[in-house]
PDB file of C-alpha atoms in Angstrom:
ATOM      1  CA  MET A 402     -31.569   7.135-137.785  1.00 45.00           C
ATOM      2  CA  THR A 403     -32.244   3.750-139.222  1.00 41.00           C
ATOM      3  CA  HIS A 404     -32.981   2.292-142.385  1.00 39.00           C
ATOM      4  CA  HIS A 405     -36.114   0.707-141.589  1.00 40.00           C
ATOM      5  CA  HIS A 406     -37.374   3.682-140.994  1.00 41.00           C
ATOM      6  CA  PHE A 407     -37.498   4.449-144.738  1.00 38.00           C
ATOM      7  CA  HIS A 408     -40.031   2.925-146.623  1.00 39.00           C
ATOM      8  CA  ALA A 409     -40.134  -0.652-148.433  1.00 36.00           C
ATOM      9  CA  SER A 410     -40.916   0.884-151.889  1.00 38.00           C
ATOM     10  CA  ARG A 411     -37.595   3.236-151.552  1.00 36.00           C
ATOM     11  CA  GLN A 412     -34.562   1.841-152.930  1.00 35.00           C
ATOM     12  CA  TRP A 413     -31.482   1.233-150.389  1.00 32.00           C
ATOM     13  CA  SER A 414     -29.402   4.104-152.710  1.00 32.00           C
ATOM     14  CA  VAL A 415     -32.506   6.426-152.337  1.00 31.00           C
ATOM     15  CA  ALA A 416     -32.619   5.986-148.399  1.00 32.00           C
ATOM     16  CA  ALA A 417     -28.536   6.814-148.478  1.00 31.00           C
ATOM     17  CA  ILE A 418     -28.728   9.686-150.052  1.00 30.00           C
ATOM     18  CA  ILE A 419     -31.698  11.435-148.219  1.00 31.00           C
ATOM     19  CA  LEU A 420     -30.018   9.909-144.668  1.00 31.00           C
ATOM     20  CA  LEU A 421     -26.650  12.021-145.762  1.00 30.00           C
ATOM     21  CA  ALA A 422     -28.862  15.108-146.808  1.00 33.00           C
ATOM     22  CA  LEU A 423     -30.437  14.919-143.346  1.00 33.00           C
ATOM     23  CA  LEU A 424     -27.222  14.658-141.501  1.00 30.00           C
ATOM     24  CA  ALA A 425     -25.345  17.336-143.560  1.00 33.00           C
ATOM     25  CA  CYS A 426     -27.984  20.159-142.519  1.00 35.00           C
ATOM     26  CA  SER A 427     -25.705  22.525-140.376  1.00 35.00           C
ATOM     27  CA  CYS A 428     -28.282  24.914-138.939  1.00 34.00           C
ATOM     28  CA  GLU A 429     -26.142  25.266-136.196  1.00 35.00           C
ATOM     29  CA  GLU A 430     -27.492  27.475-133.065  1.00 33.00           C
ATOM     30  CA  ALA A 431     -30.605  27.548-134.828  1.00 31.00           C
ATOM     31  CA  PRO A 432     -33.362  24.826-133.874  1.00 32.00           C
ATOM     32  CA  VAL A 433     -33.171  21.894-135.917  1.00 33.00           C
ATOM     33  CA  TYR A 434     -36.564  20.328-137.205  1.00 33.00           C
ATOM     34  CA  PRO A 435     -37.135  17.072-138.712  1.00 37.00           C
ATOM     35  CA  GLY A 436     -36.700  17.749-142.874  1.00 36.00           C
ATOM     36  CA  ASP A 437     -34.377  20.649-142.447  1.00 38.00           C
ATOM     37  CA  SER A 438     -31.538  20.398-144.792  1.00 40.00           C
ATOM     38  CA  PRO A 439     -29.819  23.051-147.084  1.00 41.00           C
ATOM     39  CA  ASP A 440     -29.059  21.177-150.097  1.00 40.00           C
ATOM     40  CA  GLN A 441     -31.357  22.583-152.682  1.00 39.00           C
ATOM     41  CA  ALA A 442     -30.610  20.158-155.150  1.00 37.00           C
ATOM     42  CA  THR A 443     -34.547  18.735-154.367  1.00 42.00           C
ATOM     43  CA  GLN A 444     -34.556  15.109-153.470  1.00 40.00           C
ATOM     44  CA  ASP A 445     -37.515  14.665-155.970  1.00 44.00           C
ATOM     45  CA  ASP A 446     -34.777  14.529-158.008  1.00 42.00           C
ATOM     46  CA  ILE A 447     -33.674  11.151-156.857  1.00 43.00           C
ATOM     47  CA  LEU A 448     -37.004   9.625-156.551  1.00 43.00           C
ATOM     48  CA  PRO A 449     -38.948   8.024-159.063  1.00 44.00           C
ATOM     49  CA  VAL A 450     -40.443  10.123-161.685  1.00 47.00           C
ATOM     50  CA  ASP A 451     -43.900   8.035-161.602  1.00 51.00           C
ATOM     51  CA  PRO A 452     -45.293   9.305-158.097  1.00 54.00           C
ATOM     52  CA  PRO A 453     -44.738   6.676-155.074  1.00 58.00           C
ATOM     53  CA  SER A 454     -47.951   4.160-154.560  1.00 59.00           C
ATOM     54  CA  ASP A 455     -49.649   5.074-151.361  1.00 64.00           C
ATOM     55  CA  GLU A 456     -50.208   1.747-150.522  1.00 67.00           C
ATOM     56  CA  MET A 457     -47.413   2.405-147.447  1.00 83.00           C
ATOM     57  CA  ASP A 458     -49.375   5.749-146.413  1.00 92.00           C
ATOM     58  CA  THR A 459     -50.953   5.476-143.047  1.00 94.00           C
ATOM     59  CA  GLY A 460     -51.780   7.670-140.012  1.00 95.00           C
ATOM     60  CA  THR A 461     -52.532  11.797-140.696  1.00 95.00           C
ATOM     61  CA  PHE A 462     -50.915  15.111-140.889  1.00 97.00           C
ATOM     62  CA  SER A 463     -51.582  18.715-140.321  1.00 96.00           C
ATOM     63  CA  LEU A 464     -50.455  21.523-143.135  1.00 96.00           C
ATOM     64  CA  HIS A 465     -48.742  24.522-141.651  1.00 94.00           C
ATOM     65  CA  CYS A 466     -47.429  27.864-143.609  1.00 92.00           C
ATOM     66  CA  ILE A 467     -45.341  30.129-141.405  1.00 88.00           C
ATOM     67  CA  ASN A 468     -46.674  32.945-143.315  1.00 90.00           C
ATOM     68  CA  THR A 469     -49.639  33.448-145.369  1.00 93.00           C
ATOM     69  CA  SER A 470     -48.931  36.394-147.236  1.00 95.00           C
ATOM     70  CA  VAL A 471     -46.109  38.537-148.442  1.00 96.00           C
ATOM     71  CA  ARG A 472     -45.898  41.948-150.534  1.00 96.00           C
ATOM     72  CA  SER A 473     -44.169  42.175-154.219  1.00 97.00           C
ATOM     73  CA  TYR A 474     -44.090  43.610-157.390  1.00 97.00           C
ATOM     74  CA  ILE A 475     -42.935  43.382-160.675  1.00 96.00           C
ATOM     75  CA  GLY A 476     -39.448  42.195-160.328  1.00 95.00           C
ATOM     76  CA  GLY A 477     -39.752  41.703-156.864  1.00 97.00           C
ATOM     77  CA  GLY A 478     -40.129  38.779-154.862  1.00 97.00           C
ATOM     78  CA  GLY A 479     -41.393  36.777-151.735  1.00 97.00           C
ATOM     79  CA  VAL A 480     -40.418  33.082-149.886  1.00 97.00           C
ATOM     80  CA  PHE A 481     -43.113  30.992-147.988  1.00 96.00           C
ATOM     81  CA  ILE A 482     -41.949  28.151-146.242  1.00 95.00           C
ATOM     82  CA  ILE A 483     -44.524  25.082-146.101  1.00 95.00           C
ATOM     83  CA  ALA A 484     -44.332  22.523-143.667  1.00 94.00           C
ATOM     84  CA  ILE A 485     -46.431  19.102-142.568  1.00 95.00           C
ATOM     85  CA  LYS A 486     -46.847  17.998-138.949  1.00 95.00           C
ATOM     86  CA  PRO A 487     -47.261  13.957-139.301  1.00 96.00           C
ATOM     87  CA  ASP A 488     -49.244  12.214-136.440  1.00 95.00           C
ATOM     88  CA  PRO A 489     -47.405   9.164-134.419  1.00 95.00           C
ATOM     89  CA  GLN A 490     -48.922   6.809-136.993  1.00 94.00           C
ATOM     90  CA  PHE A 491     -47.740   8.508-140.564  1.00 96.00           C
ATOM     91  CA  SER A 492     -45.702   6.649-142.785  1.00 94.00           C
ATOM     92  CA  GLY A 493     -45.936   7.377-146.640  1.00 94.00           C
ATOM     93  CA  THR A 494     -45.259  10.403-148.563  1.00 95.00           C
ATOM     94  CA  VAL A 495     -47.407  13.892-148.930  1.00 96.00           C
ATOM     95  CA  GLN A 496     -47.634  15.107-152.431  1.00 96.00           C
ATOM     96  CA  LEU A 497     -47.856  18.762-153.148  1.00 97.00           C
ATOM     97  CA  ALA A 498     -49.672  20.879-155.795  1.00 96.00           C
ATOM     98  CA  VAL A 499     -49.777  24.517-156.582  1.00 97.00           C
ATOM     99  CA  GLU A 500     -51.834  26.415-158.538  1.00 97.00           C
ATOM    100  CA  ALA A 501     -50.864  29.784-159.381  1.00 98.00           C
ATOM    101  CA  ASP A 502     -51.127  32.451-162.149  1.00 98.00           C
ATOM    102  CA  PRO A 503     -48.040  31.675-164.043  1.00 98.00           C
ATOM    103  CA  LEU A 504     -46.661  35.573-163.987  1.00 98.00           C
ATOM    104  CA  LEU A 505     -45.744  34.607-160.447  1.00 98.00           C
ATOM    105  CA  ALA A 506     -43.125  32.666-161.767  1.00 97.00           C
ATOM    106  CA  VAL A 507     -43.899  29.987-158.562  1.00 97.00           C
ATOM    107  CA  GLN A 508     -41.255  27.525-158.216  1.00 96.00           C
ATOM    108  CA  LEU A 509     -41.154  25.202-155.306  1.00 95.00           C
ATOM    109  CA  THR A 510     -38.360  23.351-153.998  1.00 93.00           C
ATOM    110  CA  ARG A 511     -39.869  19.821-152.982  1.00 93.00           C
ATOM    111  CA  TYR A 512     -43.118  18.184-154.103  1.00 94.00           C
ATOM    112  CA  ARG A 513     -42.831  15.470-151.962  1.00 95.00           C
ATOM    113  CA  LEU A 514     -42.569  15.635-148.117  1.00 94.00           C
ATOM    114  CA  ASP A 515     -42.550  12.797-145.240  1.00 94.00           C
ATOM    115  CA  GLU A 516     -41.868  12.173-141.794  1.00 92.00           C
ATOM    116  CA  PHE A 517     -38.237  13.075-142.106  1.00 92.00           C
ATOM    117  CA  ILE A 518     -37.931  15.806-145.480  1.00 91.00           C
ATOM    118  CA  SER A 519     -41.060  17.785-143.839  1.00 93.00           C
ATOM    119  CA  TYR A 520     -40.716  21.321-145.079  1.00 92.00           C
ATOM    120  CA  ALA A 521     -40.514  22.759-148.441  1.00 95.00           C
ATOM    121  CA  GLU A 522     -39.976  26.318-149.789  1.00 96.00           C
ATOM    122  CA  LEU A 523     -41.953  28.019-152.294  1.00 97.00           C
ATOM    123  CA  THR A 524     -40.831  30.990-153.953  1.00 97.00           C
ATOM    124  CA  VAL A 525     -42.620  34.037-156.156  1.00 98.00           C
ATOM    125  CA  GLU A 526     -40.806  36.688-158.552  1.00 97.00           C
ATOM    126  CA  PRO A 527     -43.752  38.289-160.277  1.00 97.00           C
ATOM    127  CA  CYS A 528     -43.286  39.345-163.936  1.00 96.00           C
ATOM    128  CA  ALA A 529     -44.759  41.811-166.154  1.00 95.00           C
ATOM    129  CA  PRO A 530     -47.967  42.011-167.476  1.00 96.00           C
ATOM    130  CA  ILE A 531     -49.443  41.257-163.755  1.00 97.00           C
ATOM    131  CA  ALA A 532     -51.591  43.371-162.569  1.00 95.00           C
ATOM    132  CA  GLN A 533     -51.791  45.311-159.156  1.00 95.00           C
ATOM    133  CA  GLY A 534     -53.786  43.299-156.422  1.00 96.00           C
ATOM    134  CA  THR A 535     -53.676  40.182-154.425  1.00 96.00           C
ATOM    135  CA  SER A 536     -53.026  37.180-156.476  1.00 97.00           C
ATOM    136  CA  THR A 537     -53.962  33.672-154.644  1.00 97.00           C
ATOM    137  CA  ILE A 538     -51.823  30.714-154.942  1.00 98.00           C
ATOM    138  CA  THR A 539     -53.532  27.263-153.685  1.00 98.00           C
ATOM    139  CA  VAL A 540     -51.311  24.994-152.287  1.00 97.00           C
ATOM    140  CA  ARG A 541     -52.459  20.848-152.075  1.00 97.00           C
ATOM    141  CA  ALA A 542     -51.187  18.303-149.886  1.00 97.00           C
ATOM    142  CA  THR A 543     -52.390  14.884-150.570  1.00 96.00           C
ATOM    143  CA  HIS A 544     -51.856  11.864-148.412  1.00 96.00           C
ATOM    144  CA  HIS A 545     -53.264   8.259-148.508  1.00 92.00           C
ATOM    145  CA  GLY A 546     -56.484  10.200-150.432  1.00 92.00           C
ATOM    146  CA  ARG A 547     -57.034  13.053-147.989  1.00 94.00           C
ATOM    147  CA  THR A 548     -56.056  16.553-149.431  1.00 97.00           C
ATOM    148  CA  ILE A 549     -55.226  19.492-147.341  1.00 97.00           C
ATOM    149  CA  THR A 550     -55.527  22.943-148.975  1.00 97.00           C
ATOM    150  CA  ARG A 551     -54.288  26.139-148.198  1.00 96.00           C
ATOM    151  CA  GLN A 552     -54.303  29.705-149.595  1.00 96.00           C
ATOM    152  CA  LEU A 553     -51.329  32.109-149.870  1.00 97.00           C
ATOM    153  CA  GLY A 554     -51.794  35.519-150.693  1.00 96.00           C
ATOM    154  CA  VAL A 555     -49.454  37.671-152.853  1.00 97.00           C
ATOM    155  CA  ASP A 556     -50.257  41.646-152.386  1.00 96.00           C
ATOM    156  CA  LEU A 557     -48.695  43.130-155.631  1.00 97.00           C
ATOM    157  CA  TYR A 558     -47.927  46.787-155.540  1.00 96.00           C
ATOM    158  CA  GLU A 559     -46.948  49.609-157.889  1.00 94.00           C
ATOM    159  CA  TRP A 560     -43.329  49.680-157.316  1.00 94.00           C
ATOM    160  CA  GLU A 561     -40.206  49.827-159.170  1.00 89.00           C
ATOM    161  CA  GLN A 562     -36.816  48.116-158.384  1.00 83.00           C
ATOM    162  CA  TYR A 563     -34.076  50.732-157.854  1.00 81.00           C
ATOM    163  CA  GLU A 564     -30.624  50.670-158.938  1.00 87.00           C
ATOM    164  CA  PRO A 565     -28.307  49.251-156.049  1.00 90.00           C
ATOM    165  CA  GLY A 566     -27.988  51.552-153.160  1.00 92.00           C
ATOM    166  CA  THR A 567     -28.237  51.960-149.343  1.00 94.00           C
ATOM    167  CA  GLU A 568     -29.208  48.545-148.789  1.00 96.00           C
ATOM    168  CA  ILE A 569     -26.028  46.827-150.323  1.00 96.00           C
ATOM    169  CA  ILE A 570     -23.818  49.242-148.203  1.00 96.00           C
ATOM    170  CA  LYS A 571     -25.797  48.149-145.079  1.00 96.00           C
ATOM    171  CA  ARG A 572     -25.505  44.243-146.177  1.00 97.00           C
ATOM    172  CA  ASP A 573     -21.730  44.582-146.788  1.00 97.00           C
ATOM    173  CA  GLU A 574     -21.381  45.718-143.016  1.00 97.00           C
ATOM    174  CA  PHE A 575     -23.272  42.937-141.905  1.00 98.00           C
ATOM    175  CA  VAL A 576     -20.913  40.570-144.167  1.00 97.00           C
ATOM    176  CA  SER A 577     -17.860  41.833-142.739  1.00 96.00           C
ATOM    177  CA  TRP A 578     -19.049  41.337-139.274  1.00 97.00           C
ATOM    178  CA  LEU A 579     -19.546  38.148-140.320  1.00 97.00           C
ATOM    179  CA  ALA A 580     -16.769  37.262-141.871  1.00 96.00           C
ATOM    180  CA  LYS A 581     -15.014  37.761-138.166  1.00 96.00           C
ATOM    181  CA  GLU A 582     -18.016  36.803-135.549  1.00 97.00           C
ATOM    182  CA  HIS A 583     -19.119  33.866-137.778  1.00 97.00           C
ATOM    183  CA  PRO A 584     -16.542  32.164-140.187  1.00 96.00           C
ATOM    184  CA  GLU A 585     -18.682  29.126-140.347  1.00 95.00           C
ATOM    185  CA  VAL A 586     -21.094  30.632-142.823  1.00 95.00           C
ATOM    186  CA  GLY A 587     -18.556  31.024-144.797  1.00 94.00           C
ATOM    187  CA  ASP A 588     -17.872  34.187-147.517  1.00 94.00           C
ATOM    188  CA  LEU A 589     -20.743  35.770-148.343  1.00 95.00           C
ATOM    189  CA  SER A 590     -18.927  38.707-149.750  1.00 93.00           C
ATOM    190  CA  ALA A 591     -18.353  36.365-152.674  1.00 90.00           C
ATOM    191  CA  GLU A 592     -22.020  35.376-153.230  1.00 92.00           C
ATOM    192  CA  GLN A 593     -24.176  36.294-155.961  1.00 93.00           C
ATOM    193  CA  PHE A 594     -27.943  37.028-154.770  1.00 95.00           C
ATOM    194  CA  ARG A 595     -31.401  38.480-156.511  1.00 95.00           C
ATOM    195  CA  ARG A 596     -32.062  41.250-154.312  1.00 96.00           C
ATOM    196  CA  TYR A 597     -35.581  42.903-153.706  1.00 97.00           C
ATOM    197  CA  MET A 598     -37.645  45.134-151.509  1.00 97.00           C
ATOM    198  CA  THR A 599     -39.179  42.676-149.062  1.00 97.00           C
ATOM    199  CA  TYR A 600     -42.464  45.270-147.972  1.00 96.00           C
ATOM    200  CA  PRO A 601     -42.711  47.647-151.304  1.00 95.00           C
ATOM    201  CA  GLN A 602     -44.434  51.053-150.030  1.00 92.00           C
ATOM    202  CA  ILE A 603     -42.910  50.676-146.324  1.00 90.00           C
ATOM    203  CA  LEU A 604     -39.957  53.665-146.372  1.00 86.00           C
ATOM    204  CA  ILE A 605     -38.961  54.745-143.060  1.00 92.00           C
ATOM    205  CA  VAL A 606     -37.557  51.275-142.374  1.00 95.00           C
ATOM    206  CA  GLU A 607     -36.661  50.125-145.582  1.00 95.00           C
ATOM    207  CA  HIS A 608     -36.583  46.071-145.581  1.00 97.00           C
ATOM    208  CA  TRP A 609     -34.489  44.160-148.450  1.00 97.00           C
ATOM    209  CA  THR A 610     -33.640  40.542-149.202  1.00 98.00           C
ATOM    210  CA  PHE A 611     -31.028  39.319-150.736  1.00 98.00           C
ATOM    211  CA  LEU A 612     -31.573  35.187-151.807  1.00 96.00           C
ATOM    212  CA  ASN A 613     -29.604  33.022-153.546  1.00 95.00           C
ATOM    213  CA  GLN A 614     -29.848  29.319-153.432  1.00 93.00           C
ATOM    214  CA  ASP A 615     -27.771  28.802-150.174  1.00 94.00           C
ATOM    215  CA  TRP A 616     -29.194  31.735-147.823  1.00 97.00           C
ATOM    216  CA  GLU A 617     -32.202  34.027-147.367  1.00 97.00           C
ATOM    217  CA  PHE A 618     -30.434  37.311-145.821  1.00 98.00           C
ATOM    218  CA  ARG A 619     -32.759  40.206-144.939  1.00 98.00           C
ATOM    219  CA  VAL A 620     -31.621  43.390-143.447  1.00 98.00           C
ATOM    220  CA  CYS A 621     -33.565  46.588-142.877  1.00 97.00           C
ATOM    221  CA  PHE A 622     -32.554  49.704-141.810  1.00 97.00           C
ATOM    222  CA  HIS A 623     -33.869  53.265-140.412  1.00 95.00           C
ATOM    223  CA  VAL A 624     -34.017  55.767-143.046  1.00 91.00           C
ATOM    224  CA  MET A 625     -32.620  58.647-140.587  1.00 86.00           C
ATOM    225  CA  ILE A 626     -29.438  60.363-139.711  1.00 80.00           C
ATOM    226  CA  PRO A 627     -27.359  59.889-136.570  1.00 81.00           C
ATOM    227  CA  PRO A 628     -27.943  58.491-134.062  1.00 86.00           C
ATOM    228  CA  HIS A 629     -30.982  56.930-135.145  1.00 86.00           C
ATOM    229  CA  ASP A 630     -29.299  55.101-138.113  1.00 89.00           C
ATOM    230  CA  TRP A 631     -29.771  51.760-137.254  1.00 96.00           C
ATOM    231  CA  SER A 632     -29.602  48.511-139.042  1.00 98.00           C
ATOM    232  CA  MET A 633     -30.846  44.781-138.680  1.00 98.00           C
ATOM    233  CA  MET A 634     -29.925  41.565-140.271  1.00 98.00           C
ATOM    234  CA  LEU A 635     -31.280  38.134-140.417  1.00 98.00           C
ATOM    235  CA  LEU A 636     -30.039  35.311-142.017  1.00 98.00           C
ATOM    236  CA  ARG A 637     -31.526  31.844-142.792  1.00 97.00           C
ATOM    237  CA  ARG A 638     -29.828  28.997-144.396  1.00 95.00           C
ATOM    238  CA  ARG A 639     -32.199  27.869-147.497  1.00 93.00           C
ATOM    239  CA  GLY A 640     -34.130  24.693-146.195  1.00 86.00           C
ATOM    240  CA  CYS A 641     -33.966  25.234-142.587  1.00 88.00           C
ATOM    241  CA  ALA A 642     -37.357  26.334-141.320  1.00 87.00           C
ATOM    242  CA  GLN A 643     -35.818  28.819-138.819  1.00 90.00           C
ATOM    243  CA  PRO A 644     -33.167  31.708-139.085  1.00 95.00           C
ATOM    244  CA  LEU A 645     -29.435  31.038-137.945  1.00 97.00           C
ATOM    245  CA  LEU A 646     -28.754  34.303-136.473  1.00 97.00           C
ATOM    246  CA  ALA A 647     -29.845  37.590-136.165  1.00 98.00           C
ATOM    247  CA  ALA A 648     -27.903  41.181-135.492  1.00 98.00           C
ATOM    248  CA  ARG A 649     -27.877  45.355-134.776  1.00 98.00           C
ATOM    249  CA  ARG A 650     -25.687  47.483-135.683  1.00 98.00           C
ATOM    250  CA  ASP A 651     -26.054  50.992-134.176  1.00 96.00           C
ATOM    251  CA  SER A 652     -25.010  54.357-135.420  1.00 93.00           C
ATOM    252  CA  ASP A 653     -21.519  54.217-134.079  1.00 94.00           C
ATOM    253  CA  GLY A 654     -20.916  51.084-136.210  1.00 95.00           C
ATOM    254  CA  THR A 655     -21.071  48.828-133.180  1.00 97.00           C
ATOM    255  CA  ILE A 656     -22.750  45.491-133.910  1.00 98.00           C
ATOM    256  CA  ALA A 657     -24.224  42.666-131.706  1.00 98.00           C
ATOM    257  CA  GLU A 658     -26.004  39.390-132.464  1.00 98.00           C
ATOM    258  CA  ILE A 659     -29.719  39.572-130.906  1.00 98.00           C
ATOM    259  CA  PRO A 660     -32.447  36.952-130.808  1.00 97.00           C
ATOM    260  CA  VAL A 661     -33.855  35.839-134.181  1.00 96.00           C
ATOM    261  CA  ASP A 662     -37.234  36.617-132.971  1.00 94.00           C
ATOM    262  CA  GLU A 663     -36.024  40.564-132.202  1.00 96.00           C
ATOM    263  CA  TYR A 664     -35.654  40.723-135.698  1.00 97.00           C
ATOM    264  CA  PRO A 665     -39.083  42.873-137.608  1.00 94.00           C
ATOM    265  CA  VAL A 666     -40.862  40.344-139.432  1.00 91.00           C
ATOM    266  CA  LEU A 667     -44.271  42.057-140.557  1.00 85.00           C
ATOM    267  CA  LEU A 668     -47.168  39.849-141.232  1.00 64.00           C
ATOM    268  CA  LEU A 669     -49.261  42.053-142.777  1.00 53.00           C
ATOM    269  CA  SER A 670     -52.969  41.814-144.328  1.00 45.00           C
ATOM    270  CA  ALA A 671     -53.886  41.996-148.162  1.00 41.00           C
ATOM    271  CA  HIS A 672     -54.189  45.984-148.787  1.00 41.00           C
ATOM    272  CA  HIS A 673     -56.840  45.398-151.625  1.00 38.00           C
TER     273      HIS A 673
END
């Protein structure tokens, strides 16, 4: 990647920092897409405070949301991945804007995307007294005077955040396995995670998410007695669009890596 790919309106120091951030992305065996970067110190922090001029904007883009709805509850959470796909004539910056109920506590990792940094993550952490039902988040992406709008749904259920239990045991079994089989991911046992049930009110197979600045670590397990008490994990580096790896643990304790698309990700519609 050469400096002439960056727009003239950006300072050379800014371009160098962004280039280093892109080169630093280590998604290992997962597919690497333009814009993948695990650095959660958002690149917007090093760009000018004022929105950049659209004089350099050319071409068009499409806007994609990898998931358009999540199930959640007060004290729970949820993650959306938002991506732009520029056309060959694209240049400039896409500005993101979000409208949502303040009680969803929405956070967006980046408010500006371009052909090199093309992904942003949007997280929710619903808090009281938000009501049950479907709460809508509106995402607007603007470039060269054209705005594309997408709506995301947060299906809010009556649910409680229980004290840590079996999900911690299941996660730690995979953490021990990762330390031996994938030391490149680092010591996850030393990481602090925020935990929440990924799909409240689904109990035969429980799904949990452990989220921090660096990782989205999902665990699911079959709530049955041996030999049917299997469990699975899915690990995604924050800032990367695709999961890094997945694994399954059988009742006898054997853990084996599996294709990431074999981990059950439920795409559920609103229940109200």
